[in-house]
Short mmCIF file of C-alpha atoms in Angstrom, two decimals:
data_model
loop_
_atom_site.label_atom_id
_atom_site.label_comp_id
_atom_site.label_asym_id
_atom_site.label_seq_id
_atom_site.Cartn_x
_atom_site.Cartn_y
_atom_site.Cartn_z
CA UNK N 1 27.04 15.12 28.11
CA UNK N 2 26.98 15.28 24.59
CA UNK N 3 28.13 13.06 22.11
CA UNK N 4 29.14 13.43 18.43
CA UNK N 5 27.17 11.78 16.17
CA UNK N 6 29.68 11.71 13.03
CA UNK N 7 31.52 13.60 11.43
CA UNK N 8 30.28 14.59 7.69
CA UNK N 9 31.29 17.25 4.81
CA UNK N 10 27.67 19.16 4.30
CA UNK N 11 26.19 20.27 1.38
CA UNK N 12 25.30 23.71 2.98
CA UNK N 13 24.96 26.75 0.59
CA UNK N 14 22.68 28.93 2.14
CA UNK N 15 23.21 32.29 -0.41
CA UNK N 16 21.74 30.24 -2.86
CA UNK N 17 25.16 29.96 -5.32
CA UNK N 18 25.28 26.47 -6.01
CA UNK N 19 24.93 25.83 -9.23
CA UNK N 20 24.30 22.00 -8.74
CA UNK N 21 21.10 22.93 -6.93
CA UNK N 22 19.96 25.29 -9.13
CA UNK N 23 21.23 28.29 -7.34
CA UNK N 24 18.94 27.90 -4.75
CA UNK N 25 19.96 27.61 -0.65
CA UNK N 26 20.98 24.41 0.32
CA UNK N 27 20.82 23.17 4.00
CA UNK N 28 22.36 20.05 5.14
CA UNK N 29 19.79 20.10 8.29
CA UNK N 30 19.71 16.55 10.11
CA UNK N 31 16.57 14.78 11.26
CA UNK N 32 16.21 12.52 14.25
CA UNK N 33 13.45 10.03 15.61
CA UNK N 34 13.42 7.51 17.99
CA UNK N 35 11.65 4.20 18.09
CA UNK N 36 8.75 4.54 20.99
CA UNK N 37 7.23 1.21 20.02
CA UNK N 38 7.07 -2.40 21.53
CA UNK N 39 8.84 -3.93 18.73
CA UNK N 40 12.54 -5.46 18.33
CA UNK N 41 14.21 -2.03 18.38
CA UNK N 42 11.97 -0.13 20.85
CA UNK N 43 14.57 3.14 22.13
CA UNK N 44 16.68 3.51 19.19
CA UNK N 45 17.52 6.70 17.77
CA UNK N 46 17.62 7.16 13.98
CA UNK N 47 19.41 10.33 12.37
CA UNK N 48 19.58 10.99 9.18
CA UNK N 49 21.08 13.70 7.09
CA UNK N 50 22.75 14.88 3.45
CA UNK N 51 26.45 14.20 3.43
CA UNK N 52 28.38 14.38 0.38
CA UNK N 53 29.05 10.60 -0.93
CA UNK N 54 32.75 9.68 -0.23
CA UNK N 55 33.20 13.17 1.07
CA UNK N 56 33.31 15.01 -2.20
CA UNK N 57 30.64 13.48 -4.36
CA UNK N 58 26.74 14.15 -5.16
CA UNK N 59 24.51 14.41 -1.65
CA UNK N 60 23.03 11.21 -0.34
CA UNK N 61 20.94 10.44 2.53
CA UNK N 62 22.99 9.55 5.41
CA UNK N 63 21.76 7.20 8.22
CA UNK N 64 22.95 6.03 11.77
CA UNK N 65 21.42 5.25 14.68
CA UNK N 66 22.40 4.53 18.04
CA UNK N 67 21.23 1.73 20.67
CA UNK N 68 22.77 3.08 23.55
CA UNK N 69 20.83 6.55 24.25
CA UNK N 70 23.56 8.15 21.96
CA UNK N 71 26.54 6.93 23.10
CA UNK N 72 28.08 5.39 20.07
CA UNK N 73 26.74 5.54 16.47
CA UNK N 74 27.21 3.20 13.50
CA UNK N 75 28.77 3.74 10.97
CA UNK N 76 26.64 6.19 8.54
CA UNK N 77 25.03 4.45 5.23
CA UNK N 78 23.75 5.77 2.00
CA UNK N 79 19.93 5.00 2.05
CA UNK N 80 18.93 7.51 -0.58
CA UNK N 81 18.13 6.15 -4.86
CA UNK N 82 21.72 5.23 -6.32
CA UNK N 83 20.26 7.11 -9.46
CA UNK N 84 19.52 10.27 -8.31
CA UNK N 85 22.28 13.38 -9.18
CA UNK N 86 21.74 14.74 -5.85
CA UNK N 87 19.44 14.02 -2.88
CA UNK N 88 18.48 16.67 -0.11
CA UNK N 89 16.23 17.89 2.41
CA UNK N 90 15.35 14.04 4.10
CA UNK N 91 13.12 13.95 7.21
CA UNK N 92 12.99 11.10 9.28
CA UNK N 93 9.68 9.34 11.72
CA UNK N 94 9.18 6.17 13.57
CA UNK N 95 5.67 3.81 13.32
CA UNK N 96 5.07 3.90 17.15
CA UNK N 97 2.98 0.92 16.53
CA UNK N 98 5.32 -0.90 14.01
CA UNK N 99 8.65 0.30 14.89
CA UNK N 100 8.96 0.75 10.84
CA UNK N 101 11.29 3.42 9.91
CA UNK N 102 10.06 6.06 6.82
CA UNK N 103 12.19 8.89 5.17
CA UNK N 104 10.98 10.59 2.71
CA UNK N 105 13.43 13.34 0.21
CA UNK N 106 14.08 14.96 -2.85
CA UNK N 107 15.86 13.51 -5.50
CA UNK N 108 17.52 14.76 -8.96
CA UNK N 109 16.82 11.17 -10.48
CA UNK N 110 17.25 12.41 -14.45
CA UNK N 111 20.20 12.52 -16.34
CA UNK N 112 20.31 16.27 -16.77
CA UNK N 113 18.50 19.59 -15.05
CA UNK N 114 16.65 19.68 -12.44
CA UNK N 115 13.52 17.71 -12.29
CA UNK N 116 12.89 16.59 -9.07
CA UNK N 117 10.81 14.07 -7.72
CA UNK N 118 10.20 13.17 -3.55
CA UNK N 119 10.84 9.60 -2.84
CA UNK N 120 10.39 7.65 0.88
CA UNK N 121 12.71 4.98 1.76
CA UNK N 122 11.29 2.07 3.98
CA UNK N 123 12.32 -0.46 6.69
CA UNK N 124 11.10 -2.60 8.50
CA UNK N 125 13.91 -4.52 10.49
CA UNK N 126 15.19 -1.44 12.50
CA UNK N 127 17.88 0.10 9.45
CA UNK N 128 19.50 -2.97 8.03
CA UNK N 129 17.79 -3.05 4.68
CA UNK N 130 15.50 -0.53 2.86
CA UNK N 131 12.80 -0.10 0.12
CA UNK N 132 12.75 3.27 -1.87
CA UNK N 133 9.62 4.45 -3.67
CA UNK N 134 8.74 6.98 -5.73
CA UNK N 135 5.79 8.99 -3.84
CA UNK N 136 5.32 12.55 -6.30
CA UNK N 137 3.61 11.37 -9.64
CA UNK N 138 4.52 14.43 -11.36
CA UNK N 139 8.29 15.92 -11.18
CA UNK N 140 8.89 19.47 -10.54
CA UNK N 141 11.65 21.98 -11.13
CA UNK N 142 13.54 22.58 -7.94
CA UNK N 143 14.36 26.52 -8.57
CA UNK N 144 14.22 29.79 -6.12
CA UNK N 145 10.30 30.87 -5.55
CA UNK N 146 11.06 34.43 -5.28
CA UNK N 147 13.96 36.50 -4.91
CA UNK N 148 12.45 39.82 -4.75
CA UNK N 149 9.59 38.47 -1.71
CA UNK N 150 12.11 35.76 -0.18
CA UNK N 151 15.95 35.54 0.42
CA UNK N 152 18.00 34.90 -2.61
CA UNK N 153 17.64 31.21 -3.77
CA UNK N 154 14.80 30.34 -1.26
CA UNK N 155 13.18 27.39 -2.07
CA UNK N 156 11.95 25.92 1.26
CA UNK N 157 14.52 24.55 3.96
CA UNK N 158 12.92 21.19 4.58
CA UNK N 159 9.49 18.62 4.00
CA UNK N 160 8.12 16.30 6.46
CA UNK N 161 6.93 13.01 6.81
CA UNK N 162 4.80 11.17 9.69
CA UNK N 163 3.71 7.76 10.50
CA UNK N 164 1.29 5.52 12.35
CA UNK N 165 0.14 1.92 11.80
CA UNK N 166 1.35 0.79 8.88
CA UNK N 167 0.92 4.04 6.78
CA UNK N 168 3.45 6.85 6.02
CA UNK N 169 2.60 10.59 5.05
CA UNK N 170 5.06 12.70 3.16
CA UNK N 171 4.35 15.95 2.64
CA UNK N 172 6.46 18.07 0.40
CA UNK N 173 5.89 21.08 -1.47
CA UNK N 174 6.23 21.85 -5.37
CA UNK N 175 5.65 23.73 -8.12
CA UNK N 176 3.80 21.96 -10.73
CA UNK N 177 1.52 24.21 -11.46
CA UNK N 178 3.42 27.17 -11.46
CA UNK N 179 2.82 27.88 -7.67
CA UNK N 180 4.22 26.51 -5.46
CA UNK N 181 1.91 24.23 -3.00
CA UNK N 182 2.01 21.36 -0.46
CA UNK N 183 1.33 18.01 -1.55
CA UNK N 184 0.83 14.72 0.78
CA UNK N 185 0.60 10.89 -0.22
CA UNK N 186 -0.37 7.79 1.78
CA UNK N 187 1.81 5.11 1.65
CA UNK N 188 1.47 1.84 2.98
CA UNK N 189 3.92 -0.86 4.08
CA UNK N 190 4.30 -3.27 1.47
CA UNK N 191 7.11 -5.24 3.62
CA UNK N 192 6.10 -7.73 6.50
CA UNK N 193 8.80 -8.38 8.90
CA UNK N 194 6.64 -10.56 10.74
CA UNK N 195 7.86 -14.15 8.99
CA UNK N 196 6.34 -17.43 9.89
CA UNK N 197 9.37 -20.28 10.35
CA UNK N 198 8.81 -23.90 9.86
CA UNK N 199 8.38 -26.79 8.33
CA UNK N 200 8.06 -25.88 4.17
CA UNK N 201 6.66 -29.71 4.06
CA UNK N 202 5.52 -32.36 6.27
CA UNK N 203 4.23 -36.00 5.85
CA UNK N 204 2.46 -36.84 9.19
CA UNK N 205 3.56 -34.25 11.92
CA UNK N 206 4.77 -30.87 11.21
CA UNK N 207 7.63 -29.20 13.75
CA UNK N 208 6.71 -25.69 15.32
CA UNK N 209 5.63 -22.74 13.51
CA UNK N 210 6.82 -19.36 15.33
CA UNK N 211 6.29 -15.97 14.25
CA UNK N 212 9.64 -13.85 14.42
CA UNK N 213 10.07 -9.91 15.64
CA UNK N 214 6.97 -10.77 17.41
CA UNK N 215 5.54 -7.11 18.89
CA UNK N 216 6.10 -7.03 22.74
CA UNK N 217 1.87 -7.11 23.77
CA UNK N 218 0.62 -8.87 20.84
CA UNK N 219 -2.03 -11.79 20.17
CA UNK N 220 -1.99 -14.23 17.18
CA UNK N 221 -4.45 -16.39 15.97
CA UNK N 222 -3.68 -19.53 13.44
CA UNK N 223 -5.73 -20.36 10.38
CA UNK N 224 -4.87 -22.95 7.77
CA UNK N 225 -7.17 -22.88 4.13
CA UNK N 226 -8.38 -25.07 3.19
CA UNK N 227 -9.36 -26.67 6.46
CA UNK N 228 -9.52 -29.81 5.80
CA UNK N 229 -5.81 -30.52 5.09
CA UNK N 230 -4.01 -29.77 8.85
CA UNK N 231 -4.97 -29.71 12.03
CA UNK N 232 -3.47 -27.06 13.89
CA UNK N 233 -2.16 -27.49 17.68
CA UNK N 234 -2.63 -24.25 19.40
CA UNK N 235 -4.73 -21.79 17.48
CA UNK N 236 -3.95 -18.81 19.81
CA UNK N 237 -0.20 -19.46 20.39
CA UNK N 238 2.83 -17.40 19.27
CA UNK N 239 3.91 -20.97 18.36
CA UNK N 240 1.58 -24.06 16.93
CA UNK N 241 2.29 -27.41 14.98
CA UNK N 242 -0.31 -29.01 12.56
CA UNK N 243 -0.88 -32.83 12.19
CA UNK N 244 -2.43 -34.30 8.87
CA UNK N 245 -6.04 -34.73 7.92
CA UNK N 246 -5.02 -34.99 4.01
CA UNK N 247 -2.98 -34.65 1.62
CA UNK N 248 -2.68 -31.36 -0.04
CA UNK N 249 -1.38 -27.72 0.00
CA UNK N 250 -2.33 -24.78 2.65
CA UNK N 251 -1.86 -21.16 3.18
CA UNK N 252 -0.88 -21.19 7.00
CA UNK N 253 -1.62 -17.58 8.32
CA UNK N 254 -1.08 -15.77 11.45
CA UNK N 255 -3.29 -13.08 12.66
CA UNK N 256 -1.23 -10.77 14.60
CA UNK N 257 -3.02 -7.87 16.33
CA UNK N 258 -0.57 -5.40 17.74
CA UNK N 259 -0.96 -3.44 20.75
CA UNK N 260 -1.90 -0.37 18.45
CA UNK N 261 -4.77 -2.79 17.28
CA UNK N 262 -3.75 -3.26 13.66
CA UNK N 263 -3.86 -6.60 12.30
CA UNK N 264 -0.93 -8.25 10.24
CA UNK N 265 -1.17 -11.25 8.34
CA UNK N 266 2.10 -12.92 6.97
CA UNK N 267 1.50 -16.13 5.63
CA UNK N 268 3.18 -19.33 4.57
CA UNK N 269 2.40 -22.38 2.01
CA UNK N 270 3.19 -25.92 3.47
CA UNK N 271 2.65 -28.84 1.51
CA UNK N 272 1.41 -31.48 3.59
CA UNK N 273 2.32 -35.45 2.24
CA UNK N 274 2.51 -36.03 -1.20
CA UNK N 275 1.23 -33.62 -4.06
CA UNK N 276 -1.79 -33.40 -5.39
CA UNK N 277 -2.82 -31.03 -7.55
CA UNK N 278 -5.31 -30.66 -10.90
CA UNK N 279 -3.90 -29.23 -14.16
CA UNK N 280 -4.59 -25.83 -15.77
CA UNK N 281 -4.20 -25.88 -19.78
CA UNK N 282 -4.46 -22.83 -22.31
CA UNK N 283 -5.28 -24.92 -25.38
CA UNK N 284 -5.94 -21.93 -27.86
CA UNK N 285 -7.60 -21.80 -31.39
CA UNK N 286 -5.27 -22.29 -34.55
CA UNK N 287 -5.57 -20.02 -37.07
CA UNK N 288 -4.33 -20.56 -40.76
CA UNK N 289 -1.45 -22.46 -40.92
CA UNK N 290 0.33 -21.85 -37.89
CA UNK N 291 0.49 -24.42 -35.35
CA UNK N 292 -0.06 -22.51 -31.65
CA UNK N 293 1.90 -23.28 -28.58
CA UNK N 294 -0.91 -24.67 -26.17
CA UNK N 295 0.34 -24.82 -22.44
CA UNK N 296 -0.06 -27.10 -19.10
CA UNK N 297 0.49 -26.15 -15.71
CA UNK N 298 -0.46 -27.75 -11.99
CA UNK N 299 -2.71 -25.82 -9.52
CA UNK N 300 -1.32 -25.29 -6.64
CA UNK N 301 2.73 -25.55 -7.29
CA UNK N 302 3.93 -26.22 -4.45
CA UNK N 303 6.74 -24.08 -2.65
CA UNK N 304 8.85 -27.44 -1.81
CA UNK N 305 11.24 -29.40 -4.18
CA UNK N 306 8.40 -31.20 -6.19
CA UNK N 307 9.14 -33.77 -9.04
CA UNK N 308 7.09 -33.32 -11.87
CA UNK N 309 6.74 -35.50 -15.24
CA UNK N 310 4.25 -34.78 -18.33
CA UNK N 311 3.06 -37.23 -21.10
CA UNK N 312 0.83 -36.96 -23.70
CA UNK N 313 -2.06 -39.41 -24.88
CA UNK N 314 -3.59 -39.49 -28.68
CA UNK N 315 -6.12 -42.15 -29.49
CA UNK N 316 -5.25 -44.31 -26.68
CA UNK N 317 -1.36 -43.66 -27.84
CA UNK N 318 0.90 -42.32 -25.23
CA UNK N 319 4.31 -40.26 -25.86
CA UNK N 320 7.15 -40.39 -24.07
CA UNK N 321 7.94 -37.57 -21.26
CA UNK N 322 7.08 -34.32 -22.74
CA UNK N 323 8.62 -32.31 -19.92
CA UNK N 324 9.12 -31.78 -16.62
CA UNK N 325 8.66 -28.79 -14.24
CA UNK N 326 5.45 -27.23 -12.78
CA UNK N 327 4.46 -26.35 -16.27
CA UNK N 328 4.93 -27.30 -19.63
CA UNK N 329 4.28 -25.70 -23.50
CA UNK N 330 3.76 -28.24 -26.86
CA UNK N 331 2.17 -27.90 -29.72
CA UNK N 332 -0.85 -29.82 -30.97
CA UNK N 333 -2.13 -29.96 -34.40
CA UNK N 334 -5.86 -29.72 -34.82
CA UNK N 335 -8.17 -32.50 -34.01
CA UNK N 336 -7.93 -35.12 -31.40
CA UNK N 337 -9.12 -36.18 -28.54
CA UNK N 338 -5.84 -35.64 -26.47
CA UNK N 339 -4.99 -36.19 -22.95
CA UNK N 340 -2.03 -35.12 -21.31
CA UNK N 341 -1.04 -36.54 -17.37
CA UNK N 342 1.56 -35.29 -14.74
CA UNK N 343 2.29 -37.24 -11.92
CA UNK N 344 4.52 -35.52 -8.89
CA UNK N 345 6.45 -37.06 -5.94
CA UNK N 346 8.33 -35.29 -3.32
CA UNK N 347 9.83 -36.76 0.18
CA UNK N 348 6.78 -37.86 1.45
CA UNK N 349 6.02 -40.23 -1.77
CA UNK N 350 4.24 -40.02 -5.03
CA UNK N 351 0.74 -38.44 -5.36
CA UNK N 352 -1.33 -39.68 -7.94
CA UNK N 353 -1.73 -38.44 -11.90
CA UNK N 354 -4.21 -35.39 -13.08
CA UNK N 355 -5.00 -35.49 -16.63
CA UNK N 356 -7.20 -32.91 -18.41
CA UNK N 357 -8.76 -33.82 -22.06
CA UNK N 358 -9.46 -31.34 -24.67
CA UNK N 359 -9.41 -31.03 -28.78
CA UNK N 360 -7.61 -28.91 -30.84
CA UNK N 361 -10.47 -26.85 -32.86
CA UNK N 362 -9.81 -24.29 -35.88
CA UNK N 363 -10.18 -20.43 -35.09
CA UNK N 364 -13.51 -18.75 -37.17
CA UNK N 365 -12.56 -16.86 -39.93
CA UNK N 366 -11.91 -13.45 -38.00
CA UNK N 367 -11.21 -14.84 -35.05
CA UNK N 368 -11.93 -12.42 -32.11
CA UNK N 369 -9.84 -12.75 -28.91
CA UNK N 370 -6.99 -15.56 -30.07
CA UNK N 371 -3.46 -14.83 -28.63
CA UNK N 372 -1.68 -13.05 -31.69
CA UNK N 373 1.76 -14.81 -30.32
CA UNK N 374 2.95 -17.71 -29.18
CA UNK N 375 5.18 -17.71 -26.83
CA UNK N 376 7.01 -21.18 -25.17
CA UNK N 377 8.24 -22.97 -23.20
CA UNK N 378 6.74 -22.54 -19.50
CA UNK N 379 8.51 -22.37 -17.55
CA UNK N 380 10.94 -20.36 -19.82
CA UNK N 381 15.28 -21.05 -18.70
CA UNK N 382 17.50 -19.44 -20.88
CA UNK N 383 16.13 -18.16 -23.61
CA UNK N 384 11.85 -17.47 -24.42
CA UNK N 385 10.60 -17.82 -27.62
CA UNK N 386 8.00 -15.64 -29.61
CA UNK N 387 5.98 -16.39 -32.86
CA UNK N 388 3.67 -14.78 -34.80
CA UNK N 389 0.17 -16.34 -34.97
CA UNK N 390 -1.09 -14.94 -38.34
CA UNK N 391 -3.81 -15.56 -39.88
CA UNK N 392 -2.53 -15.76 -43.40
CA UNK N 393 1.37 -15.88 -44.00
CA UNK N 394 0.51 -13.95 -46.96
CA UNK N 395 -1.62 -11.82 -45.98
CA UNK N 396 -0.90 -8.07 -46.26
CA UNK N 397 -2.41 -7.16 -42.89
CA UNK N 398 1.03 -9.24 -41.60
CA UNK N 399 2.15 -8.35 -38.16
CA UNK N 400 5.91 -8.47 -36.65
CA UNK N 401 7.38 -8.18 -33.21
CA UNK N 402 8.46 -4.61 -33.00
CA UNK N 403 9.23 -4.56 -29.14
CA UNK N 404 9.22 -6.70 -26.30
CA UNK N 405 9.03 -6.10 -22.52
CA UNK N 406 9.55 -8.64 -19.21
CA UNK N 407 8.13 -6.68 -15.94
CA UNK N 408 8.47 -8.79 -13.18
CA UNK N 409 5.56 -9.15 -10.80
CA UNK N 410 6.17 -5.86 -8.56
CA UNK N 411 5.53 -4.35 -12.19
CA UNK N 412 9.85 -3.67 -12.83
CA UNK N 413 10.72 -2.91 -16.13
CA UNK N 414 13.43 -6.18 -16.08
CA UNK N 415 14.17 -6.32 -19.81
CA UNK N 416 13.31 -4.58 -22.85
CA UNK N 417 14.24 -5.50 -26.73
CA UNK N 418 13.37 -3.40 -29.96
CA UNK N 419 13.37 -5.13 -33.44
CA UNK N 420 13.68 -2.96 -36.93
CA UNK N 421 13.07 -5.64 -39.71
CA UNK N 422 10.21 -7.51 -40.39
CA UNK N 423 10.54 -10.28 -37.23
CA UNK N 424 7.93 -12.56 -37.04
CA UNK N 425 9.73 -15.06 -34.45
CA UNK N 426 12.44 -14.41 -32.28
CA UNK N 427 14.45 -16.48 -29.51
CA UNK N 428 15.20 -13.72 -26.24
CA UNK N 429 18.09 -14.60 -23.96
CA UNK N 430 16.83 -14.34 -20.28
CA UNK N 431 19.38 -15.89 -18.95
CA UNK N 432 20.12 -12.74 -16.89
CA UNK N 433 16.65 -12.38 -14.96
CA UNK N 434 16.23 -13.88 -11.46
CA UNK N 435 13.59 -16.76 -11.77
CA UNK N 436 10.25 -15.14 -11.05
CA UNK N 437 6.75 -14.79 -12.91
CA UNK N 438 6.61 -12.29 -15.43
CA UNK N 439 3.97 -10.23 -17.96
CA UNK N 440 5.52 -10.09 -21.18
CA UNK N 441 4.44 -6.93 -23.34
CA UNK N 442 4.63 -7.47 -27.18
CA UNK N 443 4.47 -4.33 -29.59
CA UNK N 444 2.78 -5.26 -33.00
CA UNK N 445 2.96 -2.09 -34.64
CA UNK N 446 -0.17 -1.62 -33.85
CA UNK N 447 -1.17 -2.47 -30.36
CA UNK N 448 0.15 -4.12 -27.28
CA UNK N 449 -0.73 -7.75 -26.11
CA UNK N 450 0.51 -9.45 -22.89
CA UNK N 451 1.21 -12.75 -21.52
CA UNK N 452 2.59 -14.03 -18.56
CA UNK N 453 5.61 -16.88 -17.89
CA UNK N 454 7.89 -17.89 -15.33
CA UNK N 455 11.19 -17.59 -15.31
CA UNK N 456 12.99 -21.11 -13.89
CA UNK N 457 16.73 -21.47 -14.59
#
């Protein structure tokens, strides 16, 4: 028999009078795929479709799917961009290898008119959570092709979208150049829903590693790098263990070859007994009068609740802690030599001290290739700060911060600040962004220069 799937207030206007869209016809056409792979959700049916939000608002992508051959449904969800005016014509497919679900649509996603831009929304765990990308790199203007060939307001009735092995294909069509034309883009899964769980740390003998949403058919193979840290138990195993050979940190990897015979590789870092590590430090030139910010960090950091302390040695004279963290930022003045030690201990003990030794050295007099900012501490908490490094206080060729960006490392705009006066330092409150590692984009007036920080509140 048949079964309702929900019940929804379209968005159908198919004489093309909708002044929201343009004036072109609107369908509110659903799409449906089911899951024909081996993975966690193998025989679910996915339907999705443009609803309007709340039952009066803009259009959104509507999903549900069913687990029971159509039976019963869940409750619909909005999976389409929360900034887009109004969302239409979504199409739905299924990975057959991965079970990953891809819909691609268009989207409204400026404040005003009609520029539209086709976007594909990702999952990989079967609905629950999704990814939305932006697929078209140039908008176009969603408007009737031609009245006097086509019905009134024609502009298409739906796009398309396939997938196989880890790769979607959107196709939509647009009218960039003044004609309209179909346009495709490869996208590949970005998302791994393949996670390794276990032990973050071990001192002797590690507990099981297992991979979860393991593919119904599949084979995985166990590496560790570098290989003479762990020794792994069962290299061919949905589920291993590693024993100690030294101390140190690895990238534990399973190689998972699907039925479809593509190969995915989630990894993990495990820290096995207690740290060791060398130390990585960005001692820069000083030029003129300005004392730069020279920084310290350990290689690797480990992923597990590490204890770090930092001193610094002049002439056989040691300071007390400068810091503490996987990183830290002081200034030196010029000369030297200087040494500066961190020693780490986690729950399997204390690892011994790394120490690097360098001078402090003057810049040439037209320095080439010296950071034009400073910018401390590393890791940053609440607030970052930002200097100019000039190389004359005085001089007329003087440079200010006119701008600042934070993009976090999947390249999101997180923050942006604009300054009008003549700013040579500044103190930013970052309280607000998630801890993370970030490129930090400074305008001069003149040019753009980056550096990079982390974020640790």
């Amino acid at each position: 028999p048949y079964q309702r799937v929900l019940n929804y207030t379209g968005i159908r206007a198919s004489d093309g009078t909708d002044p929201l869209f343009n004036y072109i016809g609107m369908n509110d056409f659903p799409s449906m795929a089911v899951d024909k792979s081996n993975g966690a959700h193998r025989g679910r049916i996915y339907v999705v479709i443009p609803i309007k939000e709340n039952g009066n608002g803009k259009s959104v992508v509507g999903f549900t799917f069913s687990d029971n051959q159509g039976v019963t449904w869940t409750t619909p969800t909005t999976i389409s961009i929360s900034a887009g005016r109004q969302n239409f014509f979504p199409w739905i497919a299924v990975d057959d290898c991965t079970g990953d679900v891809w819909v691609d649509y268009y989207s409204f996603d400026t404040p005003t008119g009609f520029a539209t831009n086709t976007y594909v929304a990702h999952s990989v765990d079967g609905g629950t959570t999704w990814e939305s990308q932006k697929v078209s790199d140039v908008s176009h203007i969603t408007a009737p092709i031609n009245n006097a060939i086509f019905r009134v307001g024609y502009a298409g009735d739906y796009i398309g979208i396939t997938a196989f092995g880890g790769k979607a294909y959107p196709i939509w069509m647009d009218n960039r150049n003044g004609t309209w034309q179909i346009y495709c883009s490869t996208v590949t899964s970005t998302s791994n829903p393949y996670n390794i769980s276990g032990d973050d740390i071990f001192c002797t003998t590690s507990n099981s590693y297992t991979i979860s949403n393991l593919p119904i058919g599949a084979t995985v193979h166990w590496t560790a790098t570098p290989t003479n840290v762990a020794l792994i138990g069962s290299p061919n195993s949905p589920q291993t263990t590693l024993a100690k050979m030294n101390d140190g940190i690895i990238t534990l990897t399973a190689v998972i070859t699907n039925v479809c015979a593509t190969t995915i590789t989630p990894s993990k870092q495990v820290t096995v007994g207690v740290p060791t590590f060398g130390i990585i430090a960005n001692v820069p030139c000083q030029p003129g009068r300005i004392v730069q910010v020279s920084t310290f960090t350990v290689s690797p950091i480990s992923n597990v609740q590490t204890t770090y302390h930092w001193r610094a040695v002049q002439n056989g004279v040691s300071t007390t802690i400068i810091g503490t963290g996987p990183s830290v930022s002081k200034k030196f003045a010029l000369g030297g030599p200087y040494q500066v030690y961190a020693w780490g201990a986690n729950t399997c003990g204390s690892g011994d001290e790394a120490v690097v030794n360098f001078q402090v050295v003057s810049c040439p007099n037209n320095p080439q290739g010296f950071d034009k900012m400073a910018v401390w501490p590393t890791p940053a908490n609440d607030n970052l700060n930002i200097e100019v490094n000039q190389l004359n206080e005085q001089s007329a060729e003087a440079e200010y911060i006119q701008i600042v960006e934070m993009i976090d490392k999947m390249g999101n705009l997180r923050l942006r600040k604009q300054f009008d006066n003549n700013v040579s330092k500044i103190s930013l409150n970052i309280s607000q962004l998630p801890n993370d590692v970030y490129t930090i984009r400074i305008f001069d007036g003149k040019e753009w220069s980056s550096y990079q920080t982390i974020v640790q509140h």
